Coordinates of C-alpha atoms in Angstrom, one line a residue:
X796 CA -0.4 18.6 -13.2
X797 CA -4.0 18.9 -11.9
X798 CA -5.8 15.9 -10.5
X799 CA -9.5 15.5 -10.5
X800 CA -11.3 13.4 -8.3
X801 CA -14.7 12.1 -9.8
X802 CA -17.0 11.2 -7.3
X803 CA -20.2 9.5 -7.1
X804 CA -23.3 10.5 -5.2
X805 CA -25.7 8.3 -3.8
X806 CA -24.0 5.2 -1.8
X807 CA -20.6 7.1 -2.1
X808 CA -21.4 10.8 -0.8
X809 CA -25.0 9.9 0.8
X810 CA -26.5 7.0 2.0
X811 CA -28.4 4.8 -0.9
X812 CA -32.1 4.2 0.2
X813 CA -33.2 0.9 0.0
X814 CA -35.4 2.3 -3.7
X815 CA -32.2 3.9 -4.7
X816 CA -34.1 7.1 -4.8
X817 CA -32.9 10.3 -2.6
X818 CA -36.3 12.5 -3.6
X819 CA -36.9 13.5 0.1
X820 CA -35.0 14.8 3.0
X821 CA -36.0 12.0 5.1
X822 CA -34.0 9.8 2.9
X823 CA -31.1 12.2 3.5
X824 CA -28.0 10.9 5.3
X825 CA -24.5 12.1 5.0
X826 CA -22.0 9.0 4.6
X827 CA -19.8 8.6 7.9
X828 CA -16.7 10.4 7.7
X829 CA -17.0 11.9 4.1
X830 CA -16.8 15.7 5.2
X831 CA -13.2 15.4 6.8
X832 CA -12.2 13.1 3.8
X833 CA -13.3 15.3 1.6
X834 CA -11.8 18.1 3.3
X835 CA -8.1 16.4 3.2
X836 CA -8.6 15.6 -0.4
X837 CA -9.5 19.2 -1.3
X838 CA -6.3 20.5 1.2
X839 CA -4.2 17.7 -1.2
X840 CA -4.8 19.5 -4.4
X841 CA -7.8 17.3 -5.9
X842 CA -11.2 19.1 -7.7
X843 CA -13.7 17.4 -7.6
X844 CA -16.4 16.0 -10.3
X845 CA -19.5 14.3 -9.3
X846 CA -20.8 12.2 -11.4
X847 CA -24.3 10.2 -10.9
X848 CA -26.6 8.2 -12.6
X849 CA -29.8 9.2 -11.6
X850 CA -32.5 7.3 -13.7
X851 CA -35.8 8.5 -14.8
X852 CA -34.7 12.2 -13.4
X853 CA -37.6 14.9 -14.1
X854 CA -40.0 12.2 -15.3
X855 CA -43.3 11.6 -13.1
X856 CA -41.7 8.9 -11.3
X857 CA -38.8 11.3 -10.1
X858 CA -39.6 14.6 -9.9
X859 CA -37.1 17.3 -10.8
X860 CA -38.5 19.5 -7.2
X861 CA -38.3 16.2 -5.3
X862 CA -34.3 15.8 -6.4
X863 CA -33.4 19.6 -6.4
X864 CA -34.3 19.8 -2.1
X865 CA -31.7 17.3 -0.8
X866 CA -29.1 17.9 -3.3
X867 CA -29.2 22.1 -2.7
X868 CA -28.7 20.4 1.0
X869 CA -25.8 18.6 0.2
X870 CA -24.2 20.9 -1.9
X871 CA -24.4 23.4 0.6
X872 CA -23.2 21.4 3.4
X873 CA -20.3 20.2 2.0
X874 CA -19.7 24.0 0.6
X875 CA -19.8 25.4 4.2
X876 CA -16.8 23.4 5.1
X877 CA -14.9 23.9 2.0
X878 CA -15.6 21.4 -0.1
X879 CA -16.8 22.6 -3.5
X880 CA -17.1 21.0 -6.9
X881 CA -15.7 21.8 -9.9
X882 CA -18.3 20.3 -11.7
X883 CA -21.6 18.3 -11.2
X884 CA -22.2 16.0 -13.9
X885 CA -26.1 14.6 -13.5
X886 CA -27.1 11.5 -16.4
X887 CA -30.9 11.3 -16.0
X888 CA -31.3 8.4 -18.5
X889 CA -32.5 4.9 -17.6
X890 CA -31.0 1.6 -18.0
X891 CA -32.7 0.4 -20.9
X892 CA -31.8 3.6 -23.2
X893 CA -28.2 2.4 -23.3
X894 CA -26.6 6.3 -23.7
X895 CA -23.1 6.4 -23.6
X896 CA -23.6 9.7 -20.9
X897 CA -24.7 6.8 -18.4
X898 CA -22.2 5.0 -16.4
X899 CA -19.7 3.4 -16.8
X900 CA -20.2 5.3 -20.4
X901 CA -18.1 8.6 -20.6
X902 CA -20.1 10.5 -22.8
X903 CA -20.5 13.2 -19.8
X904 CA -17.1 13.3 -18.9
X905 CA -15.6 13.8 -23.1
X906 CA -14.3 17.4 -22.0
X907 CA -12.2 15.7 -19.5
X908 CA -10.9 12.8 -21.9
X909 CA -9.9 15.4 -24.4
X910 CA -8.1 17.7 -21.9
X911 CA -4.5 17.0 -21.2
X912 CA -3.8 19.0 -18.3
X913 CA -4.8 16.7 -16.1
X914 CA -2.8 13.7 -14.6
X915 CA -4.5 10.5 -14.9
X916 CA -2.0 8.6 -13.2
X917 CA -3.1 11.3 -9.9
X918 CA -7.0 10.6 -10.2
X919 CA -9.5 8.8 -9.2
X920 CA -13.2 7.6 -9.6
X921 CA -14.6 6.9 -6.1
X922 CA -18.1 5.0 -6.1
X923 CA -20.3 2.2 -4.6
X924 CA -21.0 -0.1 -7.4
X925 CA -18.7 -2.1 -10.4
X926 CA -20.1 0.5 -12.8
X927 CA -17.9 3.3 -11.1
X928 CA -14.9 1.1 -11.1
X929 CA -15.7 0.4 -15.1
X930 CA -15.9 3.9 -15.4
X931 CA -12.4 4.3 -13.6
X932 CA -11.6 1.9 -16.3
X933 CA -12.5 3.8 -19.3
X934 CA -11.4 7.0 -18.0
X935 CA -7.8 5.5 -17.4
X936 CA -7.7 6.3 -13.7
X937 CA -7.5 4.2 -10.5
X938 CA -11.2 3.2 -9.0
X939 CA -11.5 2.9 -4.8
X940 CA -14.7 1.4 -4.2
X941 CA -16.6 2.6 -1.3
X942 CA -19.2 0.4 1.5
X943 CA -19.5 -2.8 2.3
X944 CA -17.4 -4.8 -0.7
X945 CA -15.0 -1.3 -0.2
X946 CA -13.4 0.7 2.1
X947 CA -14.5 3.7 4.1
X948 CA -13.6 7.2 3.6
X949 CA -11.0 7.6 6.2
X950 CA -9.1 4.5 4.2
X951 CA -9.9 6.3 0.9
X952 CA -8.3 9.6 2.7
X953 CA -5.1 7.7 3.2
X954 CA -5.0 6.0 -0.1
X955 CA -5.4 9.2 -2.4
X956 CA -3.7 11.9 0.6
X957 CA -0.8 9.9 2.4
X958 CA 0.5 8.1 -1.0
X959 CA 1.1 5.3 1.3
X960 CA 3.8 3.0 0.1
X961 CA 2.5 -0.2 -0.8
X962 CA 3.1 -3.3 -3.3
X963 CA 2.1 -6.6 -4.1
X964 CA 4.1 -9.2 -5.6
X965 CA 3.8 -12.5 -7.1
X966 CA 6.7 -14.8 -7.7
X967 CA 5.8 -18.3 -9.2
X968 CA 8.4 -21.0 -10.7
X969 CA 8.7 -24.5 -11.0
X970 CA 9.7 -24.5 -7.5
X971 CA 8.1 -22.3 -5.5
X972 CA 4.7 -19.5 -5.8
X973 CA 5.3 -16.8 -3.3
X974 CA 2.8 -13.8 -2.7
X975 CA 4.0 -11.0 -0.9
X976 CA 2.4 -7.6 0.4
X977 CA 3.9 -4.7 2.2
X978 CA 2.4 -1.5 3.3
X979 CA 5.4 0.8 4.5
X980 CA 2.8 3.2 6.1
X981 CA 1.2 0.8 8.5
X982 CA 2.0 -1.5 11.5
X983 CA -0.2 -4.6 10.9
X984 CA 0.5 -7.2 12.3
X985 CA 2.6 -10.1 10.2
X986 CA 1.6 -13.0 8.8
X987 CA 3.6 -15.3 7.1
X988 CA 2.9 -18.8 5.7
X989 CA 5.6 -20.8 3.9
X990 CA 6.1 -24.1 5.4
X991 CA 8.7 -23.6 7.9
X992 CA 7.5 -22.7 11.0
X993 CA 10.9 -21.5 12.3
X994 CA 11.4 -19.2 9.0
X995 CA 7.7 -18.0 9.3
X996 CA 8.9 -16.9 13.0
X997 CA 11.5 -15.3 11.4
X998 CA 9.8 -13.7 8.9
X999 CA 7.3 -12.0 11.3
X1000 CA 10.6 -10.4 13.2
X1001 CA 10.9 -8.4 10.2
X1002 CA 8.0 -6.9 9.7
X1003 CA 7.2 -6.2 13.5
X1004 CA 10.5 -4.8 14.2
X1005 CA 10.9 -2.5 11.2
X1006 CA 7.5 -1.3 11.7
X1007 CA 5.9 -2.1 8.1
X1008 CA 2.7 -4.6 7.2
X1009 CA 3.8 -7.8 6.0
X1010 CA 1.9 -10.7 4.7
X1011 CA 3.8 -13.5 2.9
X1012 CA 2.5 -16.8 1.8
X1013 CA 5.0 -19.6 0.2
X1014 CA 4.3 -22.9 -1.8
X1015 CA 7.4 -24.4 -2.5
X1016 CA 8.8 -27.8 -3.1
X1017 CA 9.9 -28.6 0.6
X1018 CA 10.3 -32.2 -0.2
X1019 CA 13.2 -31.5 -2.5
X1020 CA 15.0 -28.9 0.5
X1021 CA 14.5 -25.2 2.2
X1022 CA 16.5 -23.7 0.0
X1023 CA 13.8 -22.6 -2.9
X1024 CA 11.2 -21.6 -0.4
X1025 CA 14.1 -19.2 1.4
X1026 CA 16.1 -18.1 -1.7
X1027 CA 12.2 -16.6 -3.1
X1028 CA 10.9 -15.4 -0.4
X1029 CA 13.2 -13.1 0.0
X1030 CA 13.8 -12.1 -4.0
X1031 CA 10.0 -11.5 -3.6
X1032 CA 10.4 -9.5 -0.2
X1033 CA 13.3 -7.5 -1.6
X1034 CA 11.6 -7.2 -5.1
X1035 CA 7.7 -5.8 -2.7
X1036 CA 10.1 -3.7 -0.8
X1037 CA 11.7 -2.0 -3.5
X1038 CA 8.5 -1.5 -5.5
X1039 CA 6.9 0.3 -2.5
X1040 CA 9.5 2.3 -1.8
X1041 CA 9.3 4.3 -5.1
X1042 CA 11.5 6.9 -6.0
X1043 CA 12.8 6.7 -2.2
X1044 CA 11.9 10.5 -2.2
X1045 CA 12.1 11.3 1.5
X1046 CA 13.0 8.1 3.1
X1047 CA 16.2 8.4 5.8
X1048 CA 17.7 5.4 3.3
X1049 CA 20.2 4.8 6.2
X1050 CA 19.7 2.3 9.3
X1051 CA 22.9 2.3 11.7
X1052 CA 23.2 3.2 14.9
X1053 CA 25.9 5.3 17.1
X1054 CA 26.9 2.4 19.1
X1055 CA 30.2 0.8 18.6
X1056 CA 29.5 -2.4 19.8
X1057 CA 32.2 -5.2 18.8
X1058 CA 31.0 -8.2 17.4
X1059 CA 33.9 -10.1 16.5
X1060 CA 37.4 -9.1 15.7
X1061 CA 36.1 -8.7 11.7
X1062 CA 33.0 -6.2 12.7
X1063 CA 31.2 -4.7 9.7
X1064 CA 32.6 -1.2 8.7
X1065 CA 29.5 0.5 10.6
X1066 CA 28.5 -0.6 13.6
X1067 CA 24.5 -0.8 12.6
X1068 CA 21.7 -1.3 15.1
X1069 CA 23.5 -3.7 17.8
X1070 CA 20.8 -5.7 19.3
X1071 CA 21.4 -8.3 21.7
X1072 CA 19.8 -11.5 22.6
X1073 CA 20.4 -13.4 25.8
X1074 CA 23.9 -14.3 25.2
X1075 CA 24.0 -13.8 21.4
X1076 CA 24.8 -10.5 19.9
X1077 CA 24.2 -9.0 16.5
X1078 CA 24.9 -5.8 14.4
X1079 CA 23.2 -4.6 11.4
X1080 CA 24.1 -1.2 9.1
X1081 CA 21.9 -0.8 6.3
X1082 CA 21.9 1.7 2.8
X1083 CA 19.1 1.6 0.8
X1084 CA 21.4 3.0 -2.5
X1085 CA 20.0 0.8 -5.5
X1086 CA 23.2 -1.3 -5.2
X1087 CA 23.4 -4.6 -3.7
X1088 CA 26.1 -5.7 -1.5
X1089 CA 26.0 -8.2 1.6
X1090 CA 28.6 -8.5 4.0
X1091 CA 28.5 -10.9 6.7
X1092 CA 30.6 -11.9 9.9
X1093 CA 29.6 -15.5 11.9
X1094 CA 29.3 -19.1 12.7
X1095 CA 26.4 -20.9 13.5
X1096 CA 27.3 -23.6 16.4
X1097 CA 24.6 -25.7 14.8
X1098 CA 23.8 -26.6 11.2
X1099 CA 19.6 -26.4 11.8
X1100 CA 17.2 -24.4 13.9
X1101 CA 13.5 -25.8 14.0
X1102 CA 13.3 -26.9 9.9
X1103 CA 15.6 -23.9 8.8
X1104 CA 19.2 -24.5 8.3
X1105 CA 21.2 -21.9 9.2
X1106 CA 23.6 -22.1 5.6
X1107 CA 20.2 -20.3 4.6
X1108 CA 20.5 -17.5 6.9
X1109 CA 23.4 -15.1 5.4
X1110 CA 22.1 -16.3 1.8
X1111 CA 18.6 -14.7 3.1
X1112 CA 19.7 -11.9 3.7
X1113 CA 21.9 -12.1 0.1
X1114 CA 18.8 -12.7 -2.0
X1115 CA 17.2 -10.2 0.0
X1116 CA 19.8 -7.4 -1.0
X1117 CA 19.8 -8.3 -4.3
X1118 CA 15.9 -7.9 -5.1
X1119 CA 15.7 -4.5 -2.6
X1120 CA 19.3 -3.1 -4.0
X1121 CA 20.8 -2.4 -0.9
X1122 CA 24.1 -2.5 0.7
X1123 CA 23.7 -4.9 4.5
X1124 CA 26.6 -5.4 6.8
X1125 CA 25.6 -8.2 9.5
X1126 CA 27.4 -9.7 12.2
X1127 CA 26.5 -12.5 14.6
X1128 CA 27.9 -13.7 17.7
X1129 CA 26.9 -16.4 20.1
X1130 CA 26.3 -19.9 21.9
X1131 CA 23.0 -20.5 20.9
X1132 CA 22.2 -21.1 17.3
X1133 CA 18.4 -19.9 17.9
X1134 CA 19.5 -16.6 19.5
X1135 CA 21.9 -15.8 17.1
X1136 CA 19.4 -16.4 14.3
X1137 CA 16.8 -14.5 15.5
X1138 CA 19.0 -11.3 16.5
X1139 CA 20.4 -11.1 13.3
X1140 CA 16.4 -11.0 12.0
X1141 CA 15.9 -8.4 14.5
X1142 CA 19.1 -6.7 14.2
X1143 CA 17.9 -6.2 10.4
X1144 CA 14.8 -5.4 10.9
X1145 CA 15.6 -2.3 13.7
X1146 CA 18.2 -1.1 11.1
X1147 CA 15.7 -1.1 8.1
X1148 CA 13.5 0.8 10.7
X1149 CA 14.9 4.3 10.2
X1150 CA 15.9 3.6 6.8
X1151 CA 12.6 3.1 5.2
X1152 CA 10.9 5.8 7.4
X1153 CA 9.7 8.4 5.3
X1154 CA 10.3 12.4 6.3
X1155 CA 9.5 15.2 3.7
X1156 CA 10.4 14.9 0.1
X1157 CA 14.2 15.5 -0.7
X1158 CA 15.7 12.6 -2.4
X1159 CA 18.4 11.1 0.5
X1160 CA 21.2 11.6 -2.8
X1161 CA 23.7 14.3 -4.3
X1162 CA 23.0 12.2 -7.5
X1163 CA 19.6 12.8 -8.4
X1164 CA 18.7 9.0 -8.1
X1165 CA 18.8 6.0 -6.4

């Protein structure tokens, strides 16, 4: 289905003077970066509709010559590079008429409500002020707010052009109230609060080391034990992990390497990313399928590292299997409790690596689904 981009002008498209007036071409300023935005939204399939409040238009206080100048200029600019709109969509009211044609009204825009060959779930409303997001509102589309309260137009490039993977989730019980983010699509670095300064360390291995943004934040009730705080963070991380990965349309789904590295006597079945650490050695093979299974090989020589104990490790990486649906073979061996814990972290974390990597479109399945 088509998707429409609906675009405002002034503060989104051209810099707002400070009388929110463009009526000269001294006032004229392209916004930085908004060409080779556009540019990538027009190569991704969009058409675009602007849509603008411009009060008082054609009265003495706003000429109709003074306005007509610097929007031929636009118009033409961005046309010379490709970027053409489908339709421009000019309310000339003021404030105090309350017409529905003036935003966040849609009275412009009731062609476009009553068409159904276009997907809302694909648009978008892009725009400076809370009007334009209300308007996003009421047209049933998403609304990315440009400037300072906003983001920029390479950021709004990458939202509507890369689809990059990213969810939020909140998880809040009697016991604990985790928040969790992930961006699949960008290298951030970590950060973690829950409590446990140990588990935060731990926490921060995963998101470095398979290459995806990560920020968590925990309350739980550590005065009771670790075990709440641990047990949902991960249903949390699993749950983000497996709402940002969508469809898994694309993804390599698999993390394993060629390596047959022993462990112990009772390795997993595939060998995974082997990663060593000091005298500690771990192996991790990981299958994004939709079905959860954990397998895991090792002894801790000690029952607690920093405020973690290490019980909580392997049911981690459980929880964590269960929320994501996947399959996760681990194996730990070693002198040093530490070492051991923190390869298997990073063992994990290079196996998810390749697995949530994302490379075309085909779906990683004979079965339609995952």
């Amino acid at each position: 289905m088509r998707k429409l981009l609906f675009l405002d002008r002034d503060g989104c498209l051209i810099e707002e003077p400070a009388d929110e007036q463009v009526d000269s071409y001294a006032k004229f300023a392209l916004l930085p970066g908004v060409i080779p935005a556009l540019r990538r939204c027009v190569a991704a399939g969009y058409e675009l509709v602007m849509v603008s409040n411009q009060d008082g238009l054609g009265t003495p206080a706003f000429p109709e010559e003074a306005f007509a100048g610097p929007q031929r200029l636009l118009l033409r600019i961005l046309a010379s590079q490709g970027v053409v709109f489908r339709e421009i969509l000019i309310d000339r009211s003021l404030p105090q008429e309350g017409r529905d044609t003036r935003k966040p009204g849609t009275g412009m825009l009731r062609h476009w409500l009553a068409d159904d060959g276009w997907s809302r779930a694909a648009s978008a409303v892009v725009g400076d002020r809370e009007t334009d997001m209300q308007l996003a509102a009421n047209l049933g589309v998403r609304g990315l707010r440009i400037g300072a309260q906003g983001l920029d137009w390479p950021a709004i490039a990458h939202l509507l052009c890369d689809a990059p993977r990213i969810a939020e989730v909140e998880r809040s019980t009697r016991e604990t109230r985790v928040r969790v983010r992930v961006d699949l699509d960008d290298a951030a670095e970590p950060r973690v609060a829950t409590g446990i300064g140990y588990f935060d360390h731990m926490l921060a291995q995963l998101g470095k080391h398979a290459d995806f943004a990560l920020e968590l934040h925990c309350a739980g009730d550590l005065h009771v034990d670790e075990h709440h705080t641990v047990e949902d963070c991960a249903l949390a991380l699993g749950e983000a992990l497996r709402r940002a990965l969508g469809d898994k349309r694309g993804i390599g789904r698999y993390g394993f390497s060629p390596e047959d590295l022993p462990v112990r006597e009772t390795r997993p079945a595939q060998s995974g990313c082997t990663l060593p650490m000091d005298e500690a050695l771990a192996s991790a093979a990981i299958d994004l399928c939709g079905r959860s299974c954990f397998a895991f090989a090792g002894a801790f020589p000690r029952e607690r590292v920093g405020e973690l104990p290490t019980e909580l490790v392997p049911h981690f990486f459980r929880s964590l299997c269960d929320a994501l649906g996947a399959n996760l073979h681990l194996a730990v061996r070693g002198d040093n409790a530490h070492h051991m814990v923190e390869a298997c972290f990073k063992a994990v974390a290079r196996a998810l690596r390749p697995a949530l990597r994302r490379d075309g479109d085909a779906l990683p399945s004979t079965k339609g689904t995952l």
